[in-house]
Structures are given as structure tokens and as C-alpha cells.
Short mmCIF file of C-alpha atoms and ligand atoms in Angstrom, two decimals:
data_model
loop_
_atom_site.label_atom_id
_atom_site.label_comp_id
_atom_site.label_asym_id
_atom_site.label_seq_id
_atom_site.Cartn_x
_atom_site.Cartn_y
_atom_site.Cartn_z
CA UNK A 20 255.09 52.02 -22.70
CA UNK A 21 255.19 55.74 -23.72
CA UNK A 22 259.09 55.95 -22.04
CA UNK A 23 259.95 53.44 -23.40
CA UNK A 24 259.41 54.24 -26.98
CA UNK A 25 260.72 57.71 -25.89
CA UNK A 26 263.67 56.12 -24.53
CA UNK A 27 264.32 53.51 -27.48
CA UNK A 28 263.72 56.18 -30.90
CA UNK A 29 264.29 59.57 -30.08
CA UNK A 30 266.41 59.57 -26.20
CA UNK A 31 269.46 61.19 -26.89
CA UNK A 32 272.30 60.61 -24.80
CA UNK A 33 274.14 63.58 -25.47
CA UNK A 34 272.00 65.81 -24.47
CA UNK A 35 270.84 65.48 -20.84
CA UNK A 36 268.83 68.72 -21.22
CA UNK A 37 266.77 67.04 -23.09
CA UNK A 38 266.82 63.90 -20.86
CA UNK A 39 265.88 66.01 -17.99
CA UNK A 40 262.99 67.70 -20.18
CA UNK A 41 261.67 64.24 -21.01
CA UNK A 42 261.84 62.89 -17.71
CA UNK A 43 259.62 66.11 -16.74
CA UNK A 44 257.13 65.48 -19.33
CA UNK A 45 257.02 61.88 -18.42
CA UNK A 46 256.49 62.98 -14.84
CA UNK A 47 253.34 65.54 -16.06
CA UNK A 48 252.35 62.91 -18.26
CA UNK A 49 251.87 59.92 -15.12
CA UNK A 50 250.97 63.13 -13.26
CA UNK A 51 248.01 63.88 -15.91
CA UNK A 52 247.24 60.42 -16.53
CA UNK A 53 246.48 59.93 -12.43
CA UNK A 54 244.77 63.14 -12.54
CA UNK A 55 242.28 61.88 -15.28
CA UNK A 56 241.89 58.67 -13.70
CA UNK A 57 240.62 60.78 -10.95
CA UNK A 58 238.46 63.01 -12.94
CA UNK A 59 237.10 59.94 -15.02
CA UNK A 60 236.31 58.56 -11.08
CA UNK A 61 234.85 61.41 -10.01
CA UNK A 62 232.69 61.53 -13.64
CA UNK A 63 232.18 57.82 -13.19
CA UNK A 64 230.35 58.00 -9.48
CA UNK A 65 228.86 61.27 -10.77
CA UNK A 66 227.46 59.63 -13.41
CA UNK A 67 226.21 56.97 -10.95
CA UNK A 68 224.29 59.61 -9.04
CA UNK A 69 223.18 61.78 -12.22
CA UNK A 70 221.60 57.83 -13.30
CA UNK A 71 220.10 57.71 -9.80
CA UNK A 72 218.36 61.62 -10.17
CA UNK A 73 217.39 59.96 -13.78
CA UNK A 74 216.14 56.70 -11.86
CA UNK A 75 214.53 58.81 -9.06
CA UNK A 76 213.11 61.61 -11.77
CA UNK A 77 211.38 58.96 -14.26
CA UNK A 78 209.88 57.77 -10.79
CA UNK A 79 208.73 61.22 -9.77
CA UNK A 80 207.92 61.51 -13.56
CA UNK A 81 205.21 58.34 -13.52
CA UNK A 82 203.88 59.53 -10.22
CA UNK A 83 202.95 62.65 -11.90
CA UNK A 84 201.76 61.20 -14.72
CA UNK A 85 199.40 58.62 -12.97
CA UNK A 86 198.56 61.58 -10.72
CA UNK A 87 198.29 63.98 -13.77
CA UNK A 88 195.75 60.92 -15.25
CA UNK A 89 193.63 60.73 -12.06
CA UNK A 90 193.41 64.31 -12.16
CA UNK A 91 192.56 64.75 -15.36
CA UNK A 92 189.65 62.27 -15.28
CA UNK A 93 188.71 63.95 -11.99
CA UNK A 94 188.92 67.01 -13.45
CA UNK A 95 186.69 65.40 -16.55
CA UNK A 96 184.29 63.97 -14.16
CA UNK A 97 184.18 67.06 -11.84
CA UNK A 98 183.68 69.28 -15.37
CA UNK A 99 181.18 67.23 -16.69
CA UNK A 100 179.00 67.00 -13.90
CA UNK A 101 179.35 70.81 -13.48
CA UNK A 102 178.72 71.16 -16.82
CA UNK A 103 175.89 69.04 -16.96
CA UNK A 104 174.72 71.22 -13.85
CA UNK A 105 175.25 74.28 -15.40
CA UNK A 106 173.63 73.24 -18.25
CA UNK A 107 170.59 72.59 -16.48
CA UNK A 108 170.84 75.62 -14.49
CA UNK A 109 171.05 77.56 -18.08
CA UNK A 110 168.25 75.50 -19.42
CA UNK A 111 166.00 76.54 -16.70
CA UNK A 112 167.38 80.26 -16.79
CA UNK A 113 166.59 79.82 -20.69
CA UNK A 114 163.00 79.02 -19.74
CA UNK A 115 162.76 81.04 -17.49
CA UNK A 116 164.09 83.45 -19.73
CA UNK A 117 161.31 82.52 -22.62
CA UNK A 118 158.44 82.78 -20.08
CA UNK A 119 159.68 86.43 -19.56
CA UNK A 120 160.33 86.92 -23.33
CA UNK A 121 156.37 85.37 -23.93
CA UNK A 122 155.46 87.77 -20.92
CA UNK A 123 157.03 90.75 -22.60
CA UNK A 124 155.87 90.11 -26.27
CA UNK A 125 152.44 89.71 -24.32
CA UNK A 126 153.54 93.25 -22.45
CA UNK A 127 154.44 94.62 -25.95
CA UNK A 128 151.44 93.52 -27.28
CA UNK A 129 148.99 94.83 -24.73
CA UNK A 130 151.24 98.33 -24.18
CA UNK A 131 150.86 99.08 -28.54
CA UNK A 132 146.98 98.59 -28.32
CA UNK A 133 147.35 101.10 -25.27
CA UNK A 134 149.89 103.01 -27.26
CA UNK A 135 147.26 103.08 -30.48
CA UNK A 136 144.16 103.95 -28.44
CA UNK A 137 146.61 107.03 -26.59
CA UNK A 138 147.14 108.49 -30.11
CA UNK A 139 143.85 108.30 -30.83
CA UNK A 140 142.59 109.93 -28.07
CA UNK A 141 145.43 112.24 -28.22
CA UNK A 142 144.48 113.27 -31.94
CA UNK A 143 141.11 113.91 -30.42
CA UNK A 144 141.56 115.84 -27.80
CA UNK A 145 144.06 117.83 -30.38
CA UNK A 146 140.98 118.39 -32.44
CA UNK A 147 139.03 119.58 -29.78
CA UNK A 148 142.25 122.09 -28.56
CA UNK A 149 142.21 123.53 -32.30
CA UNK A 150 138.54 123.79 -32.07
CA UNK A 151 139.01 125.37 -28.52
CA UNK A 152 141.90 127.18 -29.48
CA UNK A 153 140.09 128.72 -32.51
CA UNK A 154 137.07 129.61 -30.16
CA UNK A 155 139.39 131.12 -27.64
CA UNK A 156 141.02 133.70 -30.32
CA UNK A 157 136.95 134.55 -31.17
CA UNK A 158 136.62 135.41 -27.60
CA UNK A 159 140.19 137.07 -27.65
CA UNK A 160 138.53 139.27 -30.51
CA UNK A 161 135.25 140.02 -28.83
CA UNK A 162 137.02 140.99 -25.42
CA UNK A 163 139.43 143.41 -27.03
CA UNK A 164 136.51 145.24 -29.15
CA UNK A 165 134.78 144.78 -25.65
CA UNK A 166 137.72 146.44 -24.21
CA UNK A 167 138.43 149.47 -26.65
CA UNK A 168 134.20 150.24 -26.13
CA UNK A 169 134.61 150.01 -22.51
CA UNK A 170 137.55 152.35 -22.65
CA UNK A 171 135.57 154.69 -24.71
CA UNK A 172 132.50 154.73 -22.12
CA UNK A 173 135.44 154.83 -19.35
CA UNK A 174 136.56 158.32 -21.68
CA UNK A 175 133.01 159.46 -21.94
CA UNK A 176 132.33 158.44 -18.21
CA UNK A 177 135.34 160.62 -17.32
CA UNK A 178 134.18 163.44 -19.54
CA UNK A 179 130.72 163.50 -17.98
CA UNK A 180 132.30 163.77 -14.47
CA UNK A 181 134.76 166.28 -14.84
CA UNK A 182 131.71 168.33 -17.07
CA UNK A 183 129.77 167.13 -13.91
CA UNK A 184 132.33 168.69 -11.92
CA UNK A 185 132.65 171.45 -13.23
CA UNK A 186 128.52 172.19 -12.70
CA UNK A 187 128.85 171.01 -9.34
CA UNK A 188 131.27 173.58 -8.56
CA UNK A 189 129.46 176.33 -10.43
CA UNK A 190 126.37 174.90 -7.80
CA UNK A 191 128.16 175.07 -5.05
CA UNK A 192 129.00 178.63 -6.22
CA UNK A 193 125.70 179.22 -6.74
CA UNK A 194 124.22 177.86 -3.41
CA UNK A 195 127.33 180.14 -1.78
CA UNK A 196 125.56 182.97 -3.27
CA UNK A 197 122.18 182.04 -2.20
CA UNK A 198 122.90 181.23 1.31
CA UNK A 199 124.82 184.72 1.31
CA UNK A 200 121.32 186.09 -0.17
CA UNK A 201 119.45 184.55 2.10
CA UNK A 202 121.15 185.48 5.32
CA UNK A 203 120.91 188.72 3.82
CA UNK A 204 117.40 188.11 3.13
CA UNK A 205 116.70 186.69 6.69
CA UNK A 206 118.51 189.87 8.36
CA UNK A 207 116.46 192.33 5.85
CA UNK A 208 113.23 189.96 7.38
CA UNK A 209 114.43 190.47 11.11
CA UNK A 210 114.49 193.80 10.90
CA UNK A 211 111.09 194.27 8.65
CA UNK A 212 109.65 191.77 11.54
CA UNK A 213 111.03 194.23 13.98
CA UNK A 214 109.80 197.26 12.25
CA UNK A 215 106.41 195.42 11.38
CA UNK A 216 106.55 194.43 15.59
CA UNK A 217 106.68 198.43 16.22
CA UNK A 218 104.56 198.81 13.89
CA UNK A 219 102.06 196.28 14.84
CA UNK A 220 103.13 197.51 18.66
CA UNK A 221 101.77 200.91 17.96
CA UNK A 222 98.55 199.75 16.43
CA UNK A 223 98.25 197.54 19.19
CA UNK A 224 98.13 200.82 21.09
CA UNK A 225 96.06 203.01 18.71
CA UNK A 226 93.82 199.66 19.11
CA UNK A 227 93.47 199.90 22.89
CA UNK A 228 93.22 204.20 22.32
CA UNK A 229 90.57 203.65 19.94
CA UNK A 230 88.85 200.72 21.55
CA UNK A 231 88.68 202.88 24.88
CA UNK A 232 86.88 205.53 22.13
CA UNK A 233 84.76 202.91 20.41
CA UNK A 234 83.30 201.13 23.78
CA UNK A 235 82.62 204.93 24.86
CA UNK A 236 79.18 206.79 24.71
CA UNK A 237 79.58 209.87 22.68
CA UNK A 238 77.16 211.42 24.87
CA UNK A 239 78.21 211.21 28.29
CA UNK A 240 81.82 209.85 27.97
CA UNK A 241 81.06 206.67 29.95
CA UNK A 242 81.28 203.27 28.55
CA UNK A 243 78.04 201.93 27.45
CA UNK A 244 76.88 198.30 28.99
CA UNK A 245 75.52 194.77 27.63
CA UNK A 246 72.24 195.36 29.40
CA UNK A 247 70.63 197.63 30.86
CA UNK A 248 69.40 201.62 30.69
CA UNK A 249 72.54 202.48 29.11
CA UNK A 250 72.39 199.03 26.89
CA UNK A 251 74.72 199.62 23.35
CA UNK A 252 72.43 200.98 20.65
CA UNK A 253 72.92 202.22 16.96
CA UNK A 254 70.75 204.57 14.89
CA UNK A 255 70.57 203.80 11.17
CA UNK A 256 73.31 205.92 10.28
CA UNK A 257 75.14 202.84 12.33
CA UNK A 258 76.92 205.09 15.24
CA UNK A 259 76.73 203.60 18.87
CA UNK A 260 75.58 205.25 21.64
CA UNK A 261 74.05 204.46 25.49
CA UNK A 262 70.27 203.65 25.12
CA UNK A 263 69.22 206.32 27.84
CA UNK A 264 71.44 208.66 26.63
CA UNK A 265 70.55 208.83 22.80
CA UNK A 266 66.76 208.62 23.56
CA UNK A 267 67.01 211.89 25.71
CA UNK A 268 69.23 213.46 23.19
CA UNK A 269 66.27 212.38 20.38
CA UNK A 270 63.59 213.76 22.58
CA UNK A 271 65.84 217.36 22.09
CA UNK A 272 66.90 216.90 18.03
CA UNK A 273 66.12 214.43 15.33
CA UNK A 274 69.53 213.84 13.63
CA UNK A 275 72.68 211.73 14.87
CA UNK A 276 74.98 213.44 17.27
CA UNK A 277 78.08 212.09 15.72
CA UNK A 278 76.79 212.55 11.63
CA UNK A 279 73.62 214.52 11.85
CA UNK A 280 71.88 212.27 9.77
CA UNK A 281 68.61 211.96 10.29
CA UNK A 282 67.22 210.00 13.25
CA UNK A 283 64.28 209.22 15.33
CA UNK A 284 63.34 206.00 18.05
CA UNK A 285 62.26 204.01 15.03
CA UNK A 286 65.92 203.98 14.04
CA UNK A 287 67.47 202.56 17.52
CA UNK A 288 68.36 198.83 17.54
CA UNK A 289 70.08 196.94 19.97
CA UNK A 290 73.22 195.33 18.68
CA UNK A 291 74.23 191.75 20.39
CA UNK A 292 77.71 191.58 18.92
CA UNK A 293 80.25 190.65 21.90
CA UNK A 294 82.69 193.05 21.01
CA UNK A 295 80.79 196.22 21.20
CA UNK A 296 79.94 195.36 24.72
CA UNK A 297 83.44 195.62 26.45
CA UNK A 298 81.88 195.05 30.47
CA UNK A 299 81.24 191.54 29.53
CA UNK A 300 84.72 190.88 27.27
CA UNK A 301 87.02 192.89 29.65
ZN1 ZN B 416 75.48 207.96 27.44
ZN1 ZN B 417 75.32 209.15 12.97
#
């Protein structure tokens, strides 16, 4: 219909340039025409499918709504019976929970008595530590006054031992000296022992001399006896003689041999003593 109104209105004979160009565009245009019939086909049948997908999707669609539904009341049945569980499981932890809070107020309760009667003891036995501790600084002060008197007996003390000392040494000095003295003293005695020994020695000998003289008769030189005629006698003058021998001599003179004092036989006595008669003691 299009080439023919072409052809009819505006073909132009003359100018088969132009006729050429039309029958071109005329071909492009049938060309185009098929070419959108087959686009509109291919639209149509995709169109056909893209309904199907719809048909298909809307069916997928109530399948997971009705499945979306059961869940959800499921999912509302399941949650309600776990939250009535839990519930129940928190009402018995709250309980539980109370119990423990009743037990600790009880705890509380009984731990502030304990805690008042601590402070009172403890500001008791902090009265008795300020009483103690104001004792303790008395006996502080009495064994430091105790302490500077002791060190002033420990000064005296040392005073009185070095002054001790000091006359111990001067003793010792002293008893030096005197044992020097007396070994001096005991060697001056030896030999005055050994001088009084000769001396005594010699006496001892004049003894025996004289002794030989004194048990001797005067008369006749012989020694007189303890009995007997030439018995020791004395005359009043108290010389001894031999009884025989001073008789004869008295019958001759009337005086002592020895004194010449006066004698006669009145005078003659015997004499007993043991050591005028030296037969019997030697
Ligand atoms: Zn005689
Ligand atoms: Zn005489």
C-alpha cells in the first residue's frame, strides 16, 4: 500500500535515480517490516515464556508463602513454648535468686552484729593498748634511770678494780720483797742454826769434858759410884766427893777440899739424884 502511494503522488518518471532509490527503500522497508515481524515473534514467544517464569514464580511465590505461614506459626509455637520454658526456668532462677538474696540480707544481718561487737572489742582492747602503752613508756623511764645508775656502779665498779689493781700490784710488790726477805732471812737462820750447831757441838763437848770432871772424885780422880764405899756424897758447902774418900780426908782437916769451907761427918749426905751417879746412867 506504501508503493503504491509512492508510486501514484510523488514517483517521478524522469528521474530513475530516484526510482532506483525508492525501489531500495521499498526493499529495506519489506526488509524491516519482515525483520520486525520476526522480532515481534521472537518478543511474542518470549513473552510466552517470561508469562510462564511469572506463572511458575507466583507458584514458587504461594509455596513460600504457605511455607513462610507454617513456619511462622511453628516458629510462634516453637517460641512460645520456649518462652514459656524459659520463663519458668527464670522464675525459678528468680526464686532461687530471692532465697539467696533472703540468705544474704540474713548473712548481712548476722555479719554487722559481728561487725558491731568486733569494734567494740576492738575499741577495748585499744583502751587497754593505750593503757599498756602508757605503762610501757613508765617502764621505758624506770629502765633508762635504771640504766644510767647501773652504768654509774659499772664506772665506780671499774674504778674500784683498777684502784684494786693497782694495790694488788703494789702487794704483789710487796710479797716480792718479803719472800726476797725471807729467803734472806731463812739463809741468815741456816747459817745462825749452823753456827748455833757448832756452837751447841762444842758445848756438847765441854758437856762430856765437864761431865767426865763432875762424875769424878776430887780426891782420888776415880769416878764415884751409886752404892757402895765410894757411894756420891756432898758436904754442906754442896761439893761431891767418894764417901770413903772424903771421910779419910775429914779424919786429916775439917774444911772442904774443893772450897775450904768448913766441914765435918755431920755435914755428909748421900745424894739419890740419877745424874750424879754416872755407873748406873752410862
Ligand atoms: Zn775418892
Ligand atoms: Zn766445898
Amino acid at each position: 500500500m506504501d508503493s503504491d502511494l509512492i508510486h501514484n503522488d510523488s514517483f517521478d518518471p524522469e528521474d530513475a535515480y530516484a526510482a532506483e532509490q525508492v525501489e531500495w527503500l521499498l526493499q529495506w522497508n519489506n526488509h524491516l517490516c519482515m525483520e520486525s515481524d520476526v522480532a515481534a515473534t521472537a518478543l511474542k514467544m518470549q513473552l510466552i515464556s517470561v508469562n510462564s517464569l511469572k506463572e511458575k514464580l507466583k507458584l514458587k511465590l504461594d509455596q513460600l508463602g504457605e511455607m513462610l505461614g507454617d513456619a511462622c506459626s511453628s516458629l510462634e509455637h516453637r517460641s512460645t513454648n520456649k518462652l514459656d520454658d524459659e520463663f519458668q526456668t527464670l522464675k525459678a532462677k528468680l526464686e532461687e535468686t530471692q532465697n539467696k538474696i533472703h540468705l544474704l540480707i540474713d548473712r548481712d544481718l548476722e555479719l554487722r552484729r559481728t561487725v558491731e561487737q568486733l569494734t567494740h572489742d576492738l575499741q577495748f582492747v585499744t583502751l587497754q593498748k593505750d593503757q599498756l602503752t602508757i605503762e610501757r613508756d613508765g617502764m621505758v623511764l624506770k629502765l633508762e634511770e635504771q640504766e644510767s645508775s647501773y652504768k654509774g656502779m659499772v664506772a665506780k665498779q671499774d674504778q674500784q678494780i683498777r684502784s684494786m689493781q693497782v694495790i694488788i700490784s703494789e702487794s704483789q710488790h710487796e710479797i716480792c720483797q718479803k719472800e726476797a726477805l725471807r729467803r734472806q732471812l731463812l739463809v741468815d737462820l741456816e747459817g745462825q742454826e749452823q753456827v748455833h750447831l757448832q756452837q751447841m757441838e762444842a758445848q756438847r763437848q765441854s758437856l762430856v769434858e765437864n761431865n767426865e770432871d763432875s762424875i769424878t772424885c776430887s780426891i782420888c780422880w776415880v769416878t764415884w759410884d751409886a752404892d757402895g764405899d765410894h757411894r756420891v756424897v756432898s758436904l754442906a758447902c754442896g761439893h761431891l766427893f767418894g764417901h770413903s774418900c772424903i771421910r779419910n780426908y775429914l779424919m786429916r782437916s775439917e774444911s772442904c777440899p774443893i772450897c775450904r769451907q768448913a766441914a765435918n761427918f755431920l755435914h755428909i749426905r748421900f745424894i739419890f739424884g740419877r745424874h750424879v751417879l754416872p755407873n748406873q746412867t752410862q
